[in-house]
Coordinates of N, CA and C in Angstrom, one line a residue:
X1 N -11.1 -12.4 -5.4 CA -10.8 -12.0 -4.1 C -9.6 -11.0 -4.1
X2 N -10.1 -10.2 -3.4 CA -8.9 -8.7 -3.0 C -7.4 -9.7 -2.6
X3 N -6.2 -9.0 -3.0 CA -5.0 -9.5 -2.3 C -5.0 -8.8 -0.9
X4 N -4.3 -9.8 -0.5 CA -4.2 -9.0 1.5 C -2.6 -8.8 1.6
X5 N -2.4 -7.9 2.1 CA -0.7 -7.0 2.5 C -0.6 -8.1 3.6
X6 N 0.3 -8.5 3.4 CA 1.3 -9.3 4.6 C 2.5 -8.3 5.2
X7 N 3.0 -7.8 4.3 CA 4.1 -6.9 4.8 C 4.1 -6.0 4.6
X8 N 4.9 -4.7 5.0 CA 5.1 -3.4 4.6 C 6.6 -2.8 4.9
X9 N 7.5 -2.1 4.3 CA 8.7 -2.2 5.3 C 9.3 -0.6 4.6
X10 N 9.1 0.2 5.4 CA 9.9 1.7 5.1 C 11.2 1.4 4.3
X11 N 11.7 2.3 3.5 CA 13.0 2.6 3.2 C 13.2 3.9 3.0
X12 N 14.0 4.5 2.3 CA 14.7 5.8 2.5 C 13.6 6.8 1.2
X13 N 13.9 7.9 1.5 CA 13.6 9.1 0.5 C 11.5 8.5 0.2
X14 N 11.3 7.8 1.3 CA 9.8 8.0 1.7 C 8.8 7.3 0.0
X15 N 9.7 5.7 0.3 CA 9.5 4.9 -0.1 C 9.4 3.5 0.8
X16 N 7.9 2.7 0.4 CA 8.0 1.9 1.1 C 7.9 0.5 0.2
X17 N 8.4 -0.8 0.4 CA 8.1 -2.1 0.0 C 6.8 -3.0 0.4
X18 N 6.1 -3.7 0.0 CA 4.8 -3.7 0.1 C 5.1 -5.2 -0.5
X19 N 4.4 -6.1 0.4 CA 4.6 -7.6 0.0 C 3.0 -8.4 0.2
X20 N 2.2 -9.2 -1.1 CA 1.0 -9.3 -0.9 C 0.9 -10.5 -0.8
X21 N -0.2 -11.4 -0.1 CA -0.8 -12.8 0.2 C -0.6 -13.4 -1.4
X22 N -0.4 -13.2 -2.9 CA -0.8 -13.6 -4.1 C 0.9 -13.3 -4.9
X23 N 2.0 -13.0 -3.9 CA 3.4 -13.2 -4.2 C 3.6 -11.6 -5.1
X24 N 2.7 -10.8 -5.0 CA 3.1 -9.5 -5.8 C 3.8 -9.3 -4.9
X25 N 5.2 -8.4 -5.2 CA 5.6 -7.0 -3.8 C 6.6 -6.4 -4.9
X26 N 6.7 -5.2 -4.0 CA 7.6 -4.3 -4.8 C 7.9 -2.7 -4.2
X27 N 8.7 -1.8 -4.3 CA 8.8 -1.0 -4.2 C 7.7 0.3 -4.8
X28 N 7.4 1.3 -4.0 CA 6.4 2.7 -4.4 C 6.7 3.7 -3.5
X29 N 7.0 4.6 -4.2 CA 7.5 6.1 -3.5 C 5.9 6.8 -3.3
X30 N 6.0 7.2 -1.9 CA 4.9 8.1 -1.0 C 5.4 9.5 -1.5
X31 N 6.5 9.9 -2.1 CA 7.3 11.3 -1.9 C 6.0 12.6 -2.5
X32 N 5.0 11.9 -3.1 CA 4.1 12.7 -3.9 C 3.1 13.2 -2.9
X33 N 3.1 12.9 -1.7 CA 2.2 12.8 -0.4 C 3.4 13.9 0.5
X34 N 4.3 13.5 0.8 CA 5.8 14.2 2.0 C 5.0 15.3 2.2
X35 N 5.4 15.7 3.0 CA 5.3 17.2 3.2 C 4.3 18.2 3.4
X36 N 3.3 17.9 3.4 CA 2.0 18.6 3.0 C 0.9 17.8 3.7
X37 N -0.1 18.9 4.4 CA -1.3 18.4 5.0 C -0.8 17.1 6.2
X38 N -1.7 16.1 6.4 CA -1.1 15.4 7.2 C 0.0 14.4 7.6
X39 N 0.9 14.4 5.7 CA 1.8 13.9 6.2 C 2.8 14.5 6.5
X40 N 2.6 15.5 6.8 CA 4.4 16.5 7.9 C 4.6 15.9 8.7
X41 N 3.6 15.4 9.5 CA 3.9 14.0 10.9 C 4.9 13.2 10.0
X42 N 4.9 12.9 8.9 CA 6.1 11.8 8.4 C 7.4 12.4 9.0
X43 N 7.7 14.0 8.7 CA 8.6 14.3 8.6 C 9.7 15.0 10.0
X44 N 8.5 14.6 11.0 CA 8.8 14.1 12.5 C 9.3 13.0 13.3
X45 N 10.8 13.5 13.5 CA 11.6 12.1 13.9 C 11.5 10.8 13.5
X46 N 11.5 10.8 12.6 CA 11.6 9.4 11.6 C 10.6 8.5 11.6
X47 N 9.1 9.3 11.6 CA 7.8 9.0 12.2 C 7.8 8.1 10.8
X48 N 8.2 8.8 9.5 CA 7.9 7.7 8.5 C 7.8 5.7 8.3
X49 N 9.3 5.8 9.4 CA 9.5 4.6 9.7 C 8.7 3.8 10.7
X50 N 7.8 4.7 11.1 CA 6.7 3.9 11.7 C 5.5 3.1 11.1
X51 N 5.7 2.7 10.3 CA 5.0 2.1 9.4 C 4.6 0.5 9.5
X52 N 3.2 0.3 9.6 CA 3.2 -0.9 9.8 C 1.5 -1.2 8.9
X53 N 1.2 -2.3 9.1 CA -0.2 -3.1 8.4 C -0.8 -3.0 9.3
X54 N -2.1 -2.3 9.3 CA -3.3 -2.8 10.4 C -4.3 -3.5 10.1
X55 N -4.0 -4.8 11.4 CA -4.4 -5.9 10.8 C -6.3 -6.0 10.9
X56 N -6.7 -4.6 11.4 CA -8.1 -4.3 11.3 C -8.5 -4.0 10.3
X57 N -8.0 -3.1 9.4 CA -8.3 -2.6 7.7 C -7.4 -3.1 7.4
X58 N -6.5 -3.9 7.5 CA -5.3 -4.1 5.9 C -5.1 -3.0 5.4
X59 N -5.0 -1.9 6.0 CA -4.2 -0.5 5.5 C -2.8 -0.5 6.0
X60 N -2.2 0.4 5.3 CA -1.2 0.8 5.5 C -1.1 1.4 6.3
X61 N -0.1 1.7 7.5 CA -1.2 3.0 8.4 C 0.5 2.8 9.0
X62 N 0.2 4.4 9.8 CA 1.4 5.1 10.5 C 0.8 5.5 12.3
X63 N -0.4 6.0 12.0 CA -1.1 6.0 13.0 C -2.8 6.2 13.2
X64 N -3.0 6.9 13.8 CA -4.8 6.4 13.9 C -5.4 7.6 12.7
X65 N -4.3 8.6 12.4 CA -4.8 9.5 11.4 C -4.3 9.7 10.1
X66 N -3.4 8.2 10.0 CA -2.9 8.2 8.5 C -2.8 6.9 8.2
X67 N -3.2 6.7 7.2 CA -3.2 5.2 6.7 C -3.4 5.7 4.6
X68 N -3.2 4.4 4.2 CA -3.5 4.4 3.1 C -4.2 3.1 2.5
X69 N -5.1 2.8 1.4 CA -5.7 1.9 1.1 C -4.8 1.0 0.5
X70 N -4.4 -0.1 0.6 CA -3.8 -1.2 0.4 C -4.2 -1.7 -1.4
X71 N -5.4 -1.4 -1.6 CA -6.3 -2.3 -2.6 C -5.7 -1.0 -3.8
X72 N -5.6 0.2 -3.5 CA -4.6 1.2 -4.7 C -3.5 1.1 -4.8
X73 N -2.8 0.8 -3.5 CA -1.3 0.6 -3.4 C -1.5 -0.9 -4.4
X74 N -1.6 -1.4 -4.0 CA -1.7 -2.6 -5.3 C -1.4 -2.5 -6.7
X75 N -2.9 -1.9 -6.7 CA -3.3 -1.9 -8.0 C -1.9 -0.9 -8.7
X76 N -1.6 0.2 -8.2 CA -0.7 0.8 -8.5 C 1.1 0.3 -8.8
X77 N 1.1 -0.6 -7.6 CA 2.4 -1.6 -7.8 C 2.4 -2.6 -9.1
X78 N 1.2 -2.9 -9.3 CA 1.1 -3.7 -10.4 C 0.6 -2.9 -12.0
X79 N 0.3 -1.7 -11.9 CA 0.3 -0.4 -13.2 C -0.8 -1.4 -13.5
X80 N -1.4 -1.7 -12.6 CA -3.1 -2.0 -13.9 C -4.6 -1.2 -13.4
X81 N -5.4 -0.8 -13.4 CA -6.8 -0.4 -13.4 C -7.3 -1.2 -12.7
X82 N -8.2 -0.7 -11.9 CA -8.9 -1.8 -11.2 C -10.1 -2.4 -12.6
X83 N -10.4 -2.3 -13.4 CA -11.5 -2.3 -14.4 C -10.0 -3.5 -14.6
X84 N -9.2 -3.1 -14.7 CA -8.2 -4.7 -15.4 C -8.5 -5.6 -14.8
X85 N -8.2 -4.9 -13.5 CA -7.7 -6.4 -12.2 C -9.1 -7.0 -12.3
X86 N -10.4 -6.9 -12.3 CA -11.6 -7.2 -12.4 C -10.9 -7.8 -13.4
X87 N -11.2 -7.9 -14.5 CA -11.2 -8.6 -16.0 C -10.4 -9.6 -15.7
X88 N -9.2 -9.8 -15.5 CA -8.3 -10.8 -15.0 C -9.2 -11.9 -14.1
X89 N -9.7 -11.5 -12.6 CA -10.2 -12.0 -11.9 C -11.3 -12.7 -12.3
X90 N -12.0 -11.8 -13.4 CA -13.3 -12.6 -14.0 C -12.7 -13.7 -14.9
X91 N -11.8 -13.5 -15.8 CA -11.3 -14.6 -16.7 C -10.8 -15.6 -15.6
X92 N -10.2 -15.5 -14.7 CA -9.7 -16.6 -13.8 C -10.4 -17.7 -13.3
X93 N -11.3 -17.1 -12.8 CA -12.4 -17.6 -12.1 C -13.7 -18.2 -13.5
X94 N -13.2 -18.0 -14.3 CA -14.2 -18.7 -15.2 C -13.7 -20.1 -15.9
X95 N -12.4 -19.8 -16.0 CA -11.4 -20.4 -15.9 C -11.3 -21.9 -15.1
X96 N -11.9 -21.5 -14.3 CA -11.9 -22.6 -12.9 C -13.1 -23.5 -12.9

């Protein structure tokens, strides 16, 4: 089963903390995104800090034209492959 974002919470230099239903959380810098294409809106009155979970997709999202996938932000907080996270998930569940 996918982990689900419970939280999300801006911090500075366009980084946000990211806290999941399975006790992962941690810090990931957006800074590779800033600036460019649609996120300049970030760079509009502190539009960054508008950040919240929508609880329709479990994305990340700022507004109805920017979101990001939760299930990469993950995978990426935790530096594993989805081809990992599968393998884990299969051993677990076999496990059981």
């Amino acid at each position: 089963m996918k982990p689900v974002l419970i939280d999300v919470k801006p911090l500075q230099d366009y980084h946000i903390f990211l806290q999941f239903d399975d006790d992962t959380k941690g810090t990931l810098s957006l800074k590779h995104l800033a600036h460019s294409g649609l996120f300049t809106w970030w760079d509009q009155a502190d539009n960054f800090f508008k950040v919240y979970v929508d609880k329709e997709t479990n994305a990340v999202a700022w507004n109805e034209d920017i979101d990001l996938d939760t299930f990469n932000l993950y995978l990426k907080l935790k530096g594993i492959s989805f081809h990992e996270w599968q393998h884990q998930n299969e051993t677990a569940y076999a496990a059981n």
